[in-house]
mmCIF file of C-alpha atoms in Angstrom:
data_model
loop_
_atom_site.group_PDB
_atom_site.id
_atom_site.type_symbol
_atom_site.label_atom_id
_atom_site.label_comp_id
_atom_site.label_asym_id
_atom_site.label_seq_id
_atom_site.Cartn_x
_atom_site.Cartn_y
_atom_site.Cartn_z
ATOM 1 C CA UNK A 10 -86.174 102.961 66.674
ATOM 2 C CA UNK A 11 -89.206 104.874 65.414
ATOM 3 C CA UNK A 12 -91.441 106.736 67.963
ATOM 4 C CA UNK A 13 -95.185 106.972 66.878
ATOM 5 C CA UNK A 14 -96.243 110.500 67.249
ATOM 6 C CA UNK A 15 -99.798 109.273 66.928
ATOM 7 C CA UNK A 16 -102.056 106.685 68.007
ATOM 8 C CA UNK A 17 -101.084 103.506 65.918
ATOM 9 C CA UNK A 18 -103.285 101.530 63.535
ATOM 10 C CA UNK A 19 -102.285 98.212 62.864
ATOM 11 C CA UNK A 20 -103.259 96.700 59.754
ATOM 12 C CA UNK A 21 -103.622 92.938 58.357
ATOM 13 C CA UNK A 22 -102.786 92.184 54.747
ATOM 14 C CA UNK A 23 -103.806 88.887 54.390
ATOM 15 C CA UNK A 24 -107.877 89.593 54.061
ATOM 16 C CA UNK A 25 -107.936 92.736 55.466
ATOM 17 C CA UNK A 26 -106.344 95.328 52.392
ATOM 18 C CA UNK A 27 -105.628 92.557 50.138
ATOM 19 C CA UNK A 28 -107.964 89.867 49.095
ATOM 20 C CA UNK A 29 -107.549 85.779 50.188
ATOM 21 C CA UNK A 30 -106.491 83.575 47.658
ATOM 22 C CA UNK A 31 -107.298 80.563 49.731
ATOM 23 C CA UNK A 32 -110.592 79.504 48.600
ATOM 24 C CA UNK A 33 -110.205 80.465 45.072
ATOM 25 C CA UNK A 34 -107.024 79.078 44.313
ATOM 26 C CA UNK A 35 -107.321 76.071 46.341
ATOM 27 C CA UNK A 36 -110.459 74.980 44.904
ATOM 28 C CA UNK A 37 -108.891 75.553 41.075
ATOM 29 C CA UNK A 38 -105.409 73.973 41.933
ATOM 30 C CA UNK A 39 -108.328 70.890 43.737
ATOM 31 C CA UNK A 40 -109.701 70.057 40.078
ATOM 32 C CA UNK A 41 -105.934 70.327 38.733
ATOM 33 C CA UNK A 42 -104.337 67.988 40.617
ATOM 34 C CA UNK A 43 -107.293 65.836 41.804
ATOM 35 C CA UNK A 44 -106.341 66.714 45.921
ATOM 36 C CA UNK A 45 -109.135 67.958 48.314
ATOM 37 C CA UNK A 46 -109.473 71.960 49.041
ATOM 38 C CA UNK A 47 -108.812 71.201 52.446
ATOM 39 C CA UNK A 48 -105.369 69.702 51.785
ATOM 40 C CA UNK A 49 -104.349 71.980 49.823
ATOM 41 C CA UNK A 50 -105.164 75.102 52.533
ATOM 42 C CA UNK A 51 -103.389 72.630 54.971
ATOM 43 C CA UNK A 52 -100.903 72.294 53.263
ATOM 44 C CA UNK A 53 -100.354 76.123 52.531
ATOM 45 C CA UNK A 54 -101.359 77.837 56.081
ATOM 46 C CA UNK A 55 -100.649 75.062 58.487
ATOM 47 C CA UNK A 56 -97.353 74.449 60.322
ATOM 48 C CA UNK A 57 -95.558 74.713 57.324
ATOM 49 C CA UNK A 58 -96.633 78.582 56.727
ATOM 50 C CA UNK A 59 -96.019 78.994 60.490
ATOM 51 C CA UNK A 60 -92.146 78.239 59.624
ATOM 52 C CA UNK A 61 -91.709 79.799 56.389
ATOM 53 C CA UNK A 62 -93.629 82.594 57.816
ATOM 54 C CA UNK A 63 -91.255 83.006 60.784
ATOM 55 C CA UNK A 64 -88.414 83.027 59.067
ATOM 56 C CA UNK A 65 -87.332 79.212 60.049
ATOM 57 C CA UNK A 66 -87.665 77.719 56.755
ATOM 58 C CA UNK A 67 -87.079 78.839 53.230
ATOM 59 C CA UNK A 68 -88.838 79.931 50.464
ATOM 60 C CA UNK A 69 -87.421 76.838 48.796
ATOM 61 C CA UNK A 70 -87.636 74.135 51.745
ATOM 62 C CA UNK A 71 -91.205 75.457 51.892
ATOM 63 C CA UNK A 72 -92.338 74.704 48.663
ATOM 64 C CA UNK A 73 -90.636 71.173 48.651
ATOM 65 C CA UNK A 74 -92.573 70.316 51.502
ATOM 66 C CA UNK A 75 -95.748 71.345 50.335
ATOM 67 C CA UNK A 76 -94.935 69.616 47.230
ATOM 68 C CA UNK A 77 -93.567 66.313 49.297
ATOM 69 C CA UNK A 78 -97.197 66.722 51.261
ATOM 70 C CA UNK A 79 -99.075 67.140 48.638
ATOM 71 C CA UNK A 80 -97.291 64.498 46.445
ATOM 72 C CA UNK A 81 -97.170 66.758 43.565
ATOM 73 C CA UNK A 82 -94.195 67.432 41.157
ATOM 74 C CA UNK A 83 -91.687 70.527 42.052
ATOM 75 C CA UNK A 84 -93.222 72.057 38.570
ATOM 76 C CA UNK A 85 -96.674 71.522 39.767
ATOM 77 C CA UNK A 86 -95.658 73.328 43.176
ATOM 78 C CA UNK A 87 -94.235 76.256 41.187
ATOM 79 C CA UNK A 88 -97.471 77.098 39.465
ATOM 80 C CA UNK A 89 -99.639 76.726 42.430
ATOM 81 C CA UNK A 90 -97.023 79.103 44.325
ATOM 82 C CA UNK A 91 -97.095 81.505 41.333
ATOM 83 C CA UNK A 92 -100.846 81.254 41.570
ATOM 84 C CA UNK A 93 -100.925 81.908 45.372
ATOM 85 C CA UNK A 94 -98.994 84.937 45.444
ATOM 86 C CA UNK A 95 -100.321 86.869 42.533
ATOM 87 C CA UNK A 96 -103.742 86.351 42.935
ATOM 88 C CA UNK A 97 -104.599 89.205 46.136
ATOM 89 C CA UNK A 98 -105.500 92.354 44.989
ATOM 90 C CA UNK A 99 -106.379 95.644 46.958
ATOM 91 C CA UNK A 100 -109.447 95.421 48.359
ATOM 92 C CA UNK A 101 -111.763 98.196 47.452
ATOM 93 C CA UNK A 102 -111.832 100.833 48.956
ATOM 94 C CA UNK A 103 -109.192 99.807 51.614
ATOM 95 C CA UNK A 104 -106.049 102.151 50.183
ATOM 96 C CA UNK A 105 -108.499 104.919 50.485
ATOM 97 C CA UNK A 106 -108.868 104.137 53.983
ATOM 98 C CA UNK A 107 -105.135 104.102 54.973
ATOM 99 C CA UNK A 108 -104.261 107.346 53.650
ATOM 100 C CA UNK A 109 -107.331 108.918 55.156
ATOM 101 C CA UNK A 110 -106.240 107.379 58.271
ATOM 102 C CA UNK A 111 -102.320 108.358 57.725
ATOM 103 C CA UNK A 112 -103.797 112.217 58.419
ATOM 104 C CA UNK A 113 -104.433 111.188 62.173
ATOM 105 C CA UNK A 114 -102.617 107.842 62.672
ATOM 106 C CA UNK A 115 -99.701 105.924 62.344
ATOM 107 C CA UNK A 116 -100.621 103.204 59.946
ATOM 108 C CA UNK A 117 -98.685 100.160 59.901
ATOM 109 C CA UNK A 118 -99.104 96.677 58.557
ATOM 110 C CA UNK A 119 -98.936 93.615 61.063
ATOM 111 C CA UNK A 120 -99.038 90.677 59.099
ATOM 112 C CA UNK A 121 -98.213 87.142 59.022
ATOM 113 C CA UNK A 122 -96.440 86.967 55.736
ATOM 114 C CA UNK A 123 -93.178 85.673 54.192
ATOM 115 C CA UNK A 124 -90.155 87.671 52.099
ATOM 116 C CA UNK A 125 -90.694 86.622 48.974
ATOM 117 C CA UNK A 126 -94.453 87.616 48.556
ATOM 118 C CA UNK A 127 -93.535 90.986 50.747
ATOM 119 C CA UNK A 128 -91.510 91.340 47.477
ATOM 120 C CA UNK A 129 -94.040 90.822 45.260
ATOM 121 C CA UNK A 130 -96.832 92.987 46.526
ATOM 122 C CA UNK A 131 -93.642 95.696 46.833
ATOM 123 C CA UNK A 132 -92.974 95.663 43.168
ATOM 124 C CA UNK A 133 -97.468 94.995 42.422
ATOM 125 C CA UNK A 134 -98.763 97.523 44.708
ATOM 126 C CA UNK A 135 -95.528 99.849 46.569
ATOM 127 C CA UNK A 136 -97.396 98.884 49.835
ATOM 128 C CA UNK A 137 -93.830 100.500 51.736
ATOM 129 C CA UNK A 138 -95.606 103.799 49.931
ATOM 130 C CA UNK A 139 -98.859 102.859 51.672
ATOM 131 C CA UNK A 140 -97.960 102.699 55.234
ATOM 132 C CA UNK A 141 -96.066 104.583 57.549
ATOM 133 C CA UNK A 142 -94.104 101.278 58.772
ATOM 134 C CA UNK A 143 -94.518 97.613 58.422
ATOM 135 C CA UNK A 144 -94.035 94.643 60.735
ATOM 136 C CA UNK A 145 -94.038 91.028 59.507
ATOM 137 C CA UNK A 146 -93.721 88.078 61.022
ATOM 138 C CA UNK A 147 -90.958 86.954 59.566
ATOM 139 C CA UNK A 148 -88.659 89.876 60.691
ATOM 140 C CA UNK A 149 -89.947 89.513 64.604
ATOM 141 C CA UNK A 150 -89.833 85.751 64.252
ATOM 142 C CA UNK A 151 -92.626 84.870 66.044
ATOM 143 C CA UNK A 152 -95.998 83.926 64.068
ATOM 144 C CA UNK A 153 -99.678 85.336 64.598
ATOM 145 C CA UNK A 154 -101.883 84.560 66.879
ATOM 146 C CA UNK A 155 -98.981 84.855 69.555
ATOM 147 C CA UNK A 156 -99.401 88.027 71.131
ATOM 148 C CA UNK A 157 -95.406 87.838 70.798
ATOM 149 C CA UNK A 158 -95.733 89.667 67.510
ATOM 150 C CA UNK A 159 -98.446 92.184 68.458
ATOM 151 C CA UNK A 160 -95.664 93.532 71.576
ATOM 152 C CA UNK A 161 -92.590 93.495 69.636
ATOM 153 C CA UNK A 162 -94.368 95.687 66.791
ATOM 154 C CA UNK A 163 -96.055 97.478 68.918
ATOM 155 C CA UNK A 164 -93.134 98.498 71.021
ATOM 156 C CA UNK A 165 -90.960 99.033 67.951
ATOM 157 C CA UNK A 166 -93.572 101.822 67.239
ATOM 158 C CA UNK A 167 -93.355 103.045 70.819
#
């Protein structure tokens, strides 16, 4: 178990060092496939996320729901998925932050994400490289906002 010899930092991905792809990439996929924005980000961050992103569901029973809710083809959900995850970027500025901060504090990410884009922002950006430690959702199995996350992280830092 690690022991923080420093005060901890907890940091978000999801808006926070990388950029949303909500908006932009629900509003594109919206003219594509003739669905409301709204749907769309339902369909992605609602209860559906909240199981994926716990580690109940799969990457593939995922997508075949939002595809199923949706009522687009399993081809159609593949390119919005592709979309979704490689459209954040660093926000500026924001890796500059964490390693000035790494000279004081333990930086770690807390973050409501799932495996498979973990892996992709790995092999995009080496975020393991970026922080001292990371703690997703999907590896405490409990969801943000439950402060049931923010504990278990926070006491696997110590």
């Amino acid at each position: 178990m690690k022991t923080a010899s420093k005060p901890v930092i907890f940091i978000d991905l999801g808006g926070v060092y990388f950029t949303m792809a909500n908006e932009p990439i629900s509003k594109q996929f919206s003219k594509r496939f003739d669905i409301s924005k709204e749907k769309i980000v339902e369909a992605l961050t609602g209860s559906y996320w909240t199981k994926h992103a716990e580690g109940r569901w799969t990457e593939g029973k995922f997508w075949k729901n939002v595809s199923g809710k949706l009522n687009i083809s399993e081809k159609q959900a593949q390119e919005l998925r592709k979309a979704w995850y490689d459209y954040p970027t660093p926000i500026d500025g924001m890796a500059n932050l964490v390693r000035m901060l790494k000279k004081k504090y333990e930086v770690a990410v807390l973050s409501s994400q799932v495996k498979e884009w973990v892996k992709i922002l790995e092999r995009k950006y080496k975020i393991s490289e970026a922080f001292h430690d990371q703690h997703y959702s999907f590896d405490h199995g409990v969801d943000k906002p439950s402060v049931k996350l923010f504990l278990k992280a926070a006491r696997k830092m110590k």
